[in-house]
CSV table of C-alpha atoms in Angstrom, one decimal:
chain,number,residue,atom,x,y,z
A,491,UNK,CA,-20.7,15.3,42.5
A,492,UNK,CA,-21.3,13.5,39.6
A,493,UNK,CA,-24.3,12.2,38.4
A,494,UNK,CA,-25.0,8.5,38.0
A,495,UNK,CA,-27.6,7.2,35.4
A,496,UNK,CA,-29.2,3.7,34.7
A,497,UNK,CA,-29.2,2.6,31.6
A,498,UNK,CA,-30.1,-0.7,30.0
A,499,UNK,CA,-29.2,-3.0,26.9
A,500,UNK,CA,-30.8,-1.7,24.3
A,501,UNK,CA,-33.0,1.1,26.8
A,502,UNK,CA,-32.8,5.0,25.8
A,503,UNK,CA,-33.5,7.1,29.7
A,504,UNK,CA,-34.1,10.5,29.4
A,505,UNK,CA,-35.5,12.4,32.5
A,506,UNK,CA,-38.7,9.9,32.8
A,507,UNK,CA,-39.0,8.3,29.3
A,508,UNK,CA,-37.5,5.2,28.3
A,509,UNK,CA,-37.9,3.9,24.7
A,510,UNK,CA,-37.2,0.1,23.4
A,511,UNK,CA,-34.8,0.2,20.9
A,512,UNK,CA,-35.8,-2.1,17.5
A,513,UNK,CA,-34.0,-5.4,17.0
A,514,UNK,CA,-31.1,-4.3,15.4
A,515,UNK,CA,-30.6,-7.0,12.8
A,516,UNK,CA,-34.0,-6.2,11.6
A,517,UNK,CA,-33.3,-3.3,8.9
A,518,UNK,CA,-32.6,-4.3,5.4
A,519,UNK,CA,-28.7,-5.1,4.6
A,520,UNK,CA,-28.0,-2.1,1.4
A,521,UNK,CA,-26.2,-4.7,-0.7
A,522,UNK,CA,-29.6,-7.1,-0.6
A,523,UNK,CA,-28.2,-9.5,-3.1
A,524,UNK,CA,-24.8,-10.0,-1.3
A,525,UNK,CA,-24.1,-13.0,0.5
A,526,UNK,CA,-21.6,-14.1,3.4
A,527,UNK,CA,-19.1,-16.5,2.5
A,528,UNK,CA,-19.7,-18.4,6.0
A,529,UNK,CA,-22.1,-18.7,8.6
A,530,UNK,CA,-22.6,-15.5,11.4
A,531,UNK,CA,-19.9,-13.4,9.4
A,532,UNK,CA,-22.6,-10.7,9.8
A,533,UNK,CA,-26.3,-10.8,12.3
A,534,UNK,CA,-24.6,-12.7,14.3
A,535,UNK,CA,-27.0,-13.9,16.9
A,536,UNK,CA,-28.0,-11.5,19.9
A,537,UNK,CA,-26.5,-11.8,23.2
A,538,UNK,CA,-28.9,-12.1,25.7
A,539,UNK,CA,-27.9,-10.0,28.1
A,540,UNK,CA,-29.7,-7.8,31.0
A,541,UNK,CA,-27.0,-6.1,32.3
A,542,UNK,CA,-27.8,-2.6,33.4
A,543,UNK,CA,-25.2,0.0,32.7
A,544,UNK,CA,-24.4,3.1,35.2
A,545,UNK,CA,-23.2,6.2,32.9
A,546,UNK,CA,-21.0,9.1,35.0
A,547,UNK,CA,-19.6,11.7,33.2
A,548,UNK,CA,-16.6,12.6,34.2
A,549,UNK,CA,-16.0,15.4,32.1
A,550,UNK,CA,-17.8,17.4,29.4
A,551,UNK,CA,-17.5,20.5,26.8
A,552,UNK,CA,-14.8,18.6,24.9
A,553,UNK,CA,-14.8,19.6,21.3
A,554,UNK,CA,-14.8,16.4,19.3
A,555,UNK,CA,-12.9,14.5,21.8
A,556,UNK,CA,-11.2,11.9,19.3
A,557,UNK,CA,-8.2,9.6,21.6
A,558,UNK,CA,-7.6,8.7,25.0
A,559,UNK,CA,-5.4,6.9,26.6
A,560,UNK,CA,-5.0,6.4,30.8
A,561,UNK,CA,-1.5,7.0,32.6
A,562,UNK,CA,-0.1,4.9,35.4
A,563,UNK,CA,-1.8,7.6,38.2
A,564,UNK,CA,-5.4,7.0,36.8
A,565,UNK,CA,-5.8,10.0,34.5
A,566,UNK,CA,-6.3,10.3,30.8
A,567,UNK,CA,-5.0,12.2,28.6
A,568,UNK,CA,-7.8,13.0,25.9
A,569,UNK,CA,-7.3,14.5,22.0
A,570,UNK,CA,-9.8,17.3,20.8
A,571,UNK,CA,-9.8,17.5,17.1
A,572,UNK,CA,-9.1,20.6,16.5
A,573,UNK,CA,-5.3,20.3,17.6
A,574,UNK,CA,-6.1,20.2,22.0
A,575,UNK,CA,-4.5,17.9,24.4
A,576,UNK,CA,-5.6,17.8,27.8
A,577,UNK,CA,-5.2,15.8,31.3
A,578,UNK,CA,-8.6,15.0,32.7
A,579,UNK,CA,-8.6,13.5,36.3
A,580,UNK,CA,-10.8,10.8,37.8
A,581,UNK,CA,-12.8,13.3,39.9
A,582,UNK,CA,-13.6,15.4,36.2
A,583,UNK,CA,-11.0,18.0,36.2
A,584,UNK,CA,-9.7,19.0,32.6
A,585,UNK,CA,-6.3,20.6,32.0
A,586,UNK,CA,-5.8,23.9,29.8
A,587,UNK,CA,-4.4,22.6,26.6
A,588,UNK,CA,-1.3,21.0,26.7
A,589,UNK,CA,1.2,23.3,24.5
A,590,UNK,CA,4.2,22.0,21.8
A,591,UNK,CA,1.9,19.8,19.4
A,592,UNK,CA,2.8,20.3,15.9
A,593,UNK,CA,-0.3,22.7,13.8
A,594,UNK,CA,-2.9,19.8,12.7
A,595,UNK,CA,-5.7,20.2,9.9
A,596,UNK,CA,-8.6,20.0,11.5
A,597,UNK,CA,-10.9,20.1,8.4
A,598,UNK,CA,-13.8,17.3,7.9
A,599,UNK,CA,-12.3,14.5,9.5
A,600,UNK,CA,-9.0,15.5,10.3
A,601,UNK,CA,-7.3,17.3,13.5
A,602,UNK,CA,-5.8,15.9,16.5
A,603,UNK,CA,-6.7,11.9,16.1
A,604,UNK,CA,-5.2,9.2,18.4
A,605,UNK,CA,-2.8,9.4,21.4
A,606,UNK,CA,-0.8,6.6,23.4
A,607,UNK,CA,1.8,5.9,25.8
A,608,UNK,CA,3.6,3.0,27.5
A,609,UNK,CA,3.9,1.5,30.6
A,610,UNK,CA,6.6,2.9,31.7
A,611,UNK,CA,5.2,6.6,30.9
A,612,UNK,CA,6.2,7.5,35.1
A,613,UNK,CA,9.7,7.3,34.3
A,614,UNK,CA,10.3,8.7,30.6
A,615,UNK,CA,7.4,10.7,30.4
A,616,UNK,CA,7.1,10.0,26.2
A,617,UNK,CA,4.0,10.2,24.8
A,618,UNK,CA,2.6,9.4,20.5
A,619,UNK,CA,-0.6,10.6,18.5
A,620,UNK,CA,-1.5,10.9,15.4
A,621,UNK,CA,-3.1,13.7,13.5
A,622,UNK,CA,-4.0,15.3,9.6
A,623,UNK,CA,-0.4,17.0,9.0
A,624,UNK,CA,-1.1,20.3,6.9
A,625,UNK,CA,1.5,20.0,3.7
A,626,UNK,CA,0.9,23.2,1.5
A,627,UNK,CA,-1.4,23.7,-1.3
A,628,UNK,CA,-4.3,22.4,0.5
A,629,UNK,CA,-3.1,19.2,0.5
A,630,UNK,CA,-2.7,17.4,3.8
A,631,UNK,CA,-1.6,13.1,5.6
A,632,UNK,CA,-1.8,11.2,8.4
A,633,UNK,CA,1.1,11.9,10.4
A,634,UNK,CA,2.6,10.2,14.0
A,635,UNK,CA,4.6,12.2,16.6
A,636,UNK,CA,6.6,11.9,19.7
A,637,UNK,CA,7.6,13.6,22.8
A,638,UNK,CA,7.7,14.0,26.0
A,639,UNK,CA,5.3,15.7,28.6
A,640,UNK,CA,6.9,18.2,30.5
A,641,UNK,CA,7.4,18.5,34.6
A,642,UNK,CA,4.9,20.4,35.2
A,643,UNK,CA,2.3,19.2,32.6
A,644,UNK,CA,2.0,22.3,30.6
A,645,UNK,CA,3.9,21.7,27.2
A,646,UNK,CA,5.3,18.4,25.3
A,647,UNK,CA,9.2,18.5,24.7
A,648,UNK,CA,11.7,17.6,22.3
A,649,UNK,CA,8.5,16.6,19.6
A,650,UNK,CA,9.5,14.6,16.5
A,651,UNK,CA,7.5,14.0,13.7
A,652,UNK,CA,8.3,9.9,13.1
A,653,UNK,CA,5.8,8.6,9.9
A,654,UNK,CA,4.5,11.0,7.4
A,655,UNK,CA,2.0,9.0,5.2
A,656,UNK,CA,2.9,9.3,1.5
A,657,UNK,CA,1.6,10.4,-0.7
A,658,UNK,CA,-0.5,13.9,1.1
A,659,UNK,CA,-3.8,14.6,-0.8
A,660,UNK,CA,-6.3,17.2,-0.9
A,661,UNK,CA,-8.9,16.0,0.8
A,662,UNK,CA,-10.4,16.0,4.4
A,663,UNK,CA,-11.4,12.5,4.3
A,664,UNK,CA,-10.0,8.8,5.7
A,665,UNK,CA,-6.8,9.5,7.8
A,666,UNK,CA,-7.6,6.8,10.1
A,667,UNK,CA,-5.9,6.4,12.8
A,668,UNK,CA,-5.3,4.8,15.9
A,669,UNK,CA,-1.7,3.5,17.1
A,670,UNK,CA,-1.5,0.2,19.2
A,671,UNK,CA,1.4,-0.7,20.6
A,672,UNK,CA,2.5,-4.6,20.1
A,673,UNK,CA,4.0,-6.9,23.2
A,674,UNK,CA,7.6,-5.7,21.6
A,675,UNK,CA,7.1,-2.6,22.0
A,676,UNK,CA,7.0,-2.0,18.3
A,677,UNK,CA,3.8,0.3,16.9
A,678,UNK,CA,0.9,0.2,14.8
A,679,UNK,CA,-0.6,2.7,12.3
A,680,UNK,CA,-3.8,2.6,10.9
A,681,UNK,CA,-4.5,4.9,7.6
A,682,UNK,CA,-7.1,5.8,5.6
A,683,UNK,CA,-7.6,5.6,1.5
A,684,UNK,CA,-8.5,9.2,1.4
A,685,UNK,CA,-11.7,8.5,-0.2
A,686,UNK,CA,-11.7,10.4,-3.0
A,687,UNK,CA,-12.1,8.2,-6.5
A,688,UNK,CA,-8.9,9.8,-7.6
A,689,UNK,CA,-7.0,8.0,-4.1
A,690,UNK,CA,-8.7,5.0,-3.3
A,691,UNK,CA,-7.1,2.8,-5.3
A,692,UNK,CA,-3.9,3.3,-3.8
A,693,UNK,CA,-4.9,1.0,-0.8
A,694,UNK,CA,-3.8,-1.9,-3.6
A,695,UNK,CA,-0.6,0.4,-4.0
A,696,UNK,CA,2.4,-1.2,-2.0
A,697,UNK,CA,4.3,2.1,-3.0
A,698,UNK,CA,2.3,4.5,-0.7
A,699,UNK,CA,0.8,4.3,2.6
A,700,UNK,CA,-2.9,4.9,2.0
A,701,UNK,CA,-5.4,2.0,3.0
A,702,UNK,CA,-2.7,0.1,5.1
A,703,UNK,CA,-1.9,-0.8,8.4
A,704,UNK,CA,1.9,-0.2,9.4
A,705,UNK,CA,4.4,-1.6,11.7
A,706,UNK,CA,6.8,0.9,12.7
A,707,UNK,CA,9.8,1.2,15.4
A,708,UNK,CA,8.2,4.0,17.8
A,709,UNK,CA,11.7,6.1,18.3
A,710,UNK,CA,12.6,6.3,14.7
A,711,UNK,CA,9.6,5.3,12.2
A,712,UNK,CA,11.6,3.2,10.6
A,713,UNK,CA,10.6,-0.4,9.7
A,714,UNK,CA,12.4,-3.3,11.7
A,715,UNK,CA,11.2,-6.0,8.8
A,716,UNK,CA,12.1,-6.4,5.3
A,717,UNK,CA,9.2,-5.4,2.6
A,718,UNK,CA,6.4,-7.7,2.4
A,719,UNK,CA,6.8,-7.6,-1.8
A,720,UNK,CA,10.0,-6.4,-3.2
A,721,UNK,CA,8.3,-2.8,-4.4
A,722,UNK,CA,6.3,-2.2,-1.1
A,723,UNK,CA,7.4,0.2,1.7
A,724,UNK,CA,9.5,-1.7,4.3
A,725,UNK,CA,6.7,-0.5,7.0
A,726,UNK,CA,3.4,-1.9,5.4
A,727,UNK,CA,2.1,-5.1,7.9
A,728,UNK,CA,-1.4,-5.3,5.7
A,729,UNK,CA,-3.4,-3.3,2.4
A,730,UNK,CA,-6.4,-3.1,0.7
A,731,UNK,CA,-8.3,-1.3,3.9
A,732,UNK,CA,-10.9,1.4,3.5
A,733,UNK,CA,-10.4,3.6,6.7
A,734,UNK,CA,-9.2,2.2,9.8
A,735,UNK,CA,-10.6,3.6,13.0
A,736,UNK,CA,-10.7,0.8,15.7
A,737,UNK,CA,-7.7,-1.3,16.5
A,738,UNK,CA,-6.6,-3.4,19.9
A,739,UNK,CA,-5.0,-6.1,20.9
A,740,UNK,CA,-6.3,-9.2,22.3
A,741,UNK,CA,-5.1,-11.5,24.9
A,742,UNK,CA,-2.9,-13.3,22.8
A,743,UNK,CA,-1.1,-10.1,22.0
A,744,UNK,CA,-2.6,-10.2,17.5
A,745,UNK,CA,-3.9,-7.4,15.9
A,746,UNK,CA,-7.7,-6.6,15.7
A,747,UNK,CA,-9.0,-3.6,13.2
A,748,UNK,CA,-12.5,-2.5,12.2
A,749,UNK,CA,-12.9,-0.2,9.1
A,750,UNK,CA,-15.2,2.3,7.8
A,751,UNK,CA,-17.4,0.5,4.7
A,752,UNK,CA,-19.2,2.7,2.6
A,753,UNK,CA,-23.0,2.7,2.4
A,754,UNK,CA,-22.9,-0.9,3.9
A,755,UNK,CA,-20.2,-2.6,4.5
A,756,UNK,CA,-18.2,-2.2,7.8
A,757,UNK,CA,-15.2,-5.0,8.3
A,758,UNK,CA,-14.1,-6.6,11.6
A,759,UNK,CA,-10.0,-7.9,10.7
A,760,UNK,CA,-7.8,-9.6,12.3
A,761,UNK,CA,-4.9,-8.3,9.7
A,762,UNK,CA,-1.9,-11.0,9.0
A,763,UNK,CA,1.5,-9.2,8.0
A,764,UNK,CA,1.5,-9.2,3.7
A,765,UNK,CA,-1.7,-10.1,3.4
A,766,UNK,CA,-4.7,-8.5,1.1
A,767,UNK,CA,-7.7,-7.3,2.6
A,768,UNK,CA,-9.3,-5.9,-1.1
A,769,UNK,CA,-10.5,-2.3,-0.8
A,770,UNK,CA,-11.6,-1.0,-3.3
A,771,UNK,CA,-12.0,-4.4,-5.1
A,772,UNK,CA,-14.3,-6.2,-3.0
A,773,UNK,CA,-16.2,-5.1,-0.6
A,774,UNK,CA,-19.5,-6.0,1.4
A,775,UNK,CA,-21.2,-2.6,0.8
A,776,UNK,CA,-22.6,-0.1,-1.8
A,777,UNK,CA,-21.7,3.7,-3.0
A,778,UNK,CA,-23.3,6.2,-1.4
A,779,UNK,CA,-25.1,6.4,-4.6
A,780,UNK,CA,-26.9,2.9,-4.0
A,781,UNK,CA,-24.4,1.5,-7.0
A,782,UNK,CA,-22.0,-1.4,-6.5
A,783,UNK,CA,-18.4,-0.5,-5.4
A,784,UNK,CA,-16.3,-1.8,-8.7
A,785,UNK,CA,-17.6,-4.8,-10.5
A,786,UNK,CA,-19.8,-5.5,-7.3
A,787,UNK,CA,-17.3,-8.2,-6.0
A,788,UNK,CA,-17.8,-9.5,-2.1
A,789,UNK,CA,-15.0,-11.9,-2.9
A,790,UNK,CA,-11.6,-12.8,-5.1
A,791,UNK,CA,-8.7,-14.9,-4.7
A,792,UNK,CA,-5.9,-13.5,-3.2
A,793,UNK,CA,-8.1,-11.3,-0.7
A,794,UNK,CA,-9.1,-11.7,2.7
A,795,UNK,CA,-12.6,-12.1,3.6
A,796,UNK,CA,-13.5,-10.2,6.8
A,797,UNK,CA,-14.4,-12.0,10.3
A,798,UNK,CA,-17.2,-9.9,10.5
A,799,UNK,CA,-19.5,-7.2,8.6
A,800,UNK,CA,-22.1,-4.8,9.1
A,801,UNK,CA,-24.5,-3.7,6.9
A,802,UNK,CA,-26.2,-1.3,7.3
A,803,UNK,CA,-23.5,0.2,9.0
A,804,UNK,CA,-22.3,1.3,12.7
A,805,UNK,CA,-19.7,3.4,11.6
A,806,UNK,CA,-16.9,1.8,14.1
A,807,UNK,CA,-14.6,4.6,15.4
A,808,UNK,CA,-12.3,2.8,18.6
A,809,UNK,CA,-12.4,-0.6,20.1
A,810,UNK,CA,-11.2,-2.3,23.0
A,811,UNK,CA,-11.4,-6.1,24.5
A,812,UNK,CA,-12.5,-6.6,28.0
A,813,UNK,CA,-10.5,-8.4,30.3
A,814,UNK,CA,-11.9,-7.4,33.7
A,815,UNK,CA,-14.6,-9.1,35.9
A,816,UNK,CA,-16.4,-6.2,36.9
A,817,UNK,CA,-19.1,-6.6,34.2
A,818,UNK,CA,-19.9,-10.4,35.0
A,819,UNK,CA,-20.0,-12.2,31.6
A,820,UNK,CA,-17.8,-9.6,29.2
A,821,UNK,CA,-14.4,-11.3,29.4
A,822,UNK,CA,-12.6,-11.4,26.1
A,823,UNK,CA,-15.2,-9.7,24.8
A,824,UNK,CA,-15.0,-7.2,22.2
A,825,UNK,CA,-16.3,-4.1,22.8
A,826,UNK,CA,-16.6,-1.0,19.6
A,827,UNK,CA,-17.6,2.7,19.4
A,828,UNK,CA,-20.5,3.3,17.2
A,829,UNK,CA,-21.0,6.5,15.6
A,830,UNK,CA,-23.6,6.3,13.2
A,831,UNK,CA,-24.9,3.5,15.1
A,832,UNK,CA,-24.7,5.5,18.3
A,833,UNK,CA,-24.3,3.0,20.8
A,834,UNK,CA,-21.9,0.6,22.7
A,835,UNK,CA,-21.5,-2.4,20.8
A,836,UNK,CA,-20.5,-5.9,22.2
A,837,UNK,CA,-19.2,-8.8,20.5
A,838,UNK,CA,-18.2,-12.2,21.6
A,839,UNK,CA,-15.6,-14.1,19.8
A,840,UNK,CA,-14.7,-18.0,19.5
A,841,UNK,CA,-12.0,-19.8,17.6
A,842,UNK,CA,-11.3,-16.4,15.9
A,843,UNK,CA,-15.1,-16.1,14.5
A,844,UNK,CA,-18.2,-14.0,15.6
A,845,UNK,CA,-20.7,-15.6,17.5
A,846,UNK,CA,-22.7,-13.1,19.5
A,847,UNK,CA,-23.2,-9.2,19.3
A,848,UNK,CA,-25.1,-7.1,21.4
A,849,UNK,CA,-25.7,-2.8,21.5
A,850,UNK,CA,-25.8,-0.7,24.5
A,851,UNK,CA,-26.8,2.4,24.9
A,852,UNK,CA,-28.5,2.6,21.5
A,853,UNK,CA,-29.6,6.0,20.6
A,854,UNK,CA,-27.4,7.8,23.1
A,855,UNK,CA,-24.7,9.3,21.5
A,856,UNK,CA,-22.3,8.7,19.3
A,857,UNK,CA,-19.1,7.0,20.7
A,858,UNK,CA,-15.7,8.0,19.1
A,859,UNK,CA,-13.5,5.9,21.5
A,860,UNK,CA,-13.6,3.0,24.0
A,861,UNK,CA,-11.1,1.6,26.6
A,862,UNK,CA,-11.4,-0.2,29.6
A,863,UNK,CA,-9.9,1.1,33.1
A,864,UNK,CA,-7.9,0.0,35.3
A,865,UNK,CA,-10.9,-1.0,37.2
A,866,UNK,CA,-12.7,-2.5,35.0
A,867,UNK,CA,-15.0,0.4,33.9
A,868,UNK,CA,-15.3,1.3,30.2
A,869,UNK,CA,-14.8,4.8,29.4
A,870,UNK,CA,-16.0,5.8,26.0
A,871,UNK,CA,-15.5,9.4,24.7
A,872,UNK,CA,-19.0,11.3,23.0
A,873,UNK,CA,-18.1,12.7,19.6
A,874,UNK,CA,-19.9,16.0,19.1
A,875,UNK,CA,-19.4,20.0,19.7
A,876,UNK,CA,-19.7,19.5,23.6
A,877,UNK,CA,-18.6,16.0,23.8
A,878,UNK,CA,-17.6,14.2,26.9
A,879,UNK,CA,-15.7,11.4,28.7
A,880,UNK,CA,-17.9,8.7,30.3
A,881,UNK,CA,-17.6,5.9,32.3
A,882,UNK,CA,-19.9,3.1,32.6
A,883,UNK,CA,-20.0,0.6,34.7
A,884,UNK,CA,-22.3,-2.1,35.6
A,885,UNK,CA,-25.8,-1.3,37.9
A,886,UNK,CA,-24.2,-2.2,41.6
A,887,UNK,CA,-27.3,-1.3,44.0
A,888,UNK,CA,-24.2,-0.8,47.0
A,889,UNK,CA,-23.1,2.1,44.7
A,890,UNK,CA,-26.4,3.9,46.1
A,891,UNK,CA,-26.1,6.0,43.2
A,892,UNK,CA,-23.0,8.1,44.2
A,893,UNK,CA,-20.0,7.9,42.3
């Protein structure tokens, strides 16, 4: 039986302790001397919210559990980074590894990344993810594959590689990625800039795919627009991101992303098709080093300025808007995985701005991924060596503390 756990907004439980979490918009920003460019596009005011959270964990001893995504019968199918696919039901049982995926790099920050399918996964069975694609000479890219789950869940079929980021690069850094689907049916690629001095200036670059978000036809790769600039890759939507690791749709069907900053610097977009959203060029953070990224620009013409910022930083990896009314209050909210910031964050949007945030959870773990069931419980997935699938849901006294 699983075991059910009360946790509140901004409460740590452990056995018999609980510990109040600081306000978090009281630490000192890193770039001190920047300033938004409108009101609330960062400490946006805190939600005042008491709901009580129930945590359940479903399953655990995941290795760096990375994607999940939930098929029509209620399960999910989870990514480990270091190359593992499993099927993990509602009552906690995890599959062997699923057998056929392509050999991944699962140094630093690659490996196994995202995974998605479609509605209509009962009947075709076809199944995408993303991963760090090994290409020789220690160099390696963010890569996207497709194909279909067997009959008796033990292997994935006919697998096709569909994007291969250009250029590969030898590092272990940035590959984003999550993959969204659009209401056509058409999918989404987020990368990463690689990070390395030597690459990051390629998110300008129209001629690779580094620092972009891409807009691909899910059978073939291929782009189903013209270029956005005569040079640039047919499959480019956006540029100028850092490293993408949190995209979903919201109820109008447009494109939401939140990317890595550096020390400082953490950007909520809502990316429009050609536009610029300035990595490296401006940015609301510092270098690890405490210096100014480039000429210490937050702004330029031409460049988008992001709905929202952190600094200091959550590090956001997965991201998912609510639409359910079992947590009374969290409708169209947005809802984000923080990894440095180790907690469930919350934010409410209006007219396409920020106007609330709240944190759950803070202290607890840190959260790689976050979607919403088809009950209306969030499941996030716990990033470490033994990491786990949770659900949460919110503190119902008729649950009596069963699951």
């Amino acid at each position: 039986m699983h075991k059910w756990v009360w946790l509140a907004s901004g409460v740590i439980a452990s056995c018999s302790t609980v510990l109040w979490a600081q306000d978090f918009n009281a630490r000192a920003p890193h770039g001190a001397e920047q300033q938004p460019a409108f009101a609330q596009q960062t400490r946006a005011p805190l939600i005042q919210d008491q709901t009580q959270l129930l945590t359940q964990v479903v399953a655990e001893g995941l290795e760096h559990p990375w994607g999940m995504t939930q098929l029509p019968d209620g399960r999910w199918l989870v990514t480990e980074r270091p190359g593992r696919l499993r099927l993990i039901t509602a009552s906690g049982q995890v599959s062997e590894p699923i057998q056929g995926l392509p050999e991944v790099d699962a140094r630093g920050q690659g490996g196994l990344l995202d995974v998605v399918v479609k509605p209509d996964f009962t009947k075709t069975r076809q199944l995408w993810w993303s991963y760090a694609e090994p290409r020789g000479s220690g160099k390696n890219a963010t890569a996207v594959a497709t194909g279909y789950l067997s009959a008796d869940e033990r292997t994935v079929q006919e697998v096709r590689v569909i994007f291969q980021q250009q250029p590969a690069w030898d590092s272990t850094l940035h590959f984003g990625s999550r993959l969204v689907f659009d209401a056509q049916g058409k999918l989404f690629v987020t990368t990463g800039e690689r990070s390395v001095r030597s690459a990051r200036g390629l998110a300008q670059d129209l001629t690779t795919h580094l620092g972009k978000v891409l807009h691909i036809d899910p059978q073939g790769g291929a782009s189903t627009k013209a270029p956005i600039a005569p040079q640039a890759l047919p499959e480019i939507w956006s540029y100028g991101h850092r490293n993408i690791q949190a995209a979903a749709l919201d109820q109008a069907g447009q494109l939401w992303t939140i990317e890595h900053g550096p020390r400082g610097g953490d950007e909520l977009n809502q990316p429009q098709r050609g536009l610029n959203y300035g990595w490296p060029i401006i940015s609301y953070g510092t270098e690890y080093t405490g210096f100014d990224v480039g000429k210490g620009l937050t702004a330029q013409e031409g460049m988008e300025q992001p709905v929202y910022y952190w600094d200091p930083v959550i590090a956001p990896s997965g991201m998912s808007f609510y639409e359910h009314d079992l947590f009374t209050g969290w409708r169209h909210s947005l809802l984000v995985g923080a990894l440095a910031g180790q907690a469930l964050v919350r934010l409410t949007i209006e007219n396409g701005r920020v106007v609330g945030e709240a944190r759950y959870l803070q202290g607890w773990a840190r959260i790689r991924d976050v979607a919403v069931a088809e009950d209306g419980s969030v499941m996030v997935l716990t990033d470490a060596k033994n990491g786990a699938l949770v659900r949460l849901r919110p503190d119902d006294r008729q649950l009596d503390q069963k699951p």
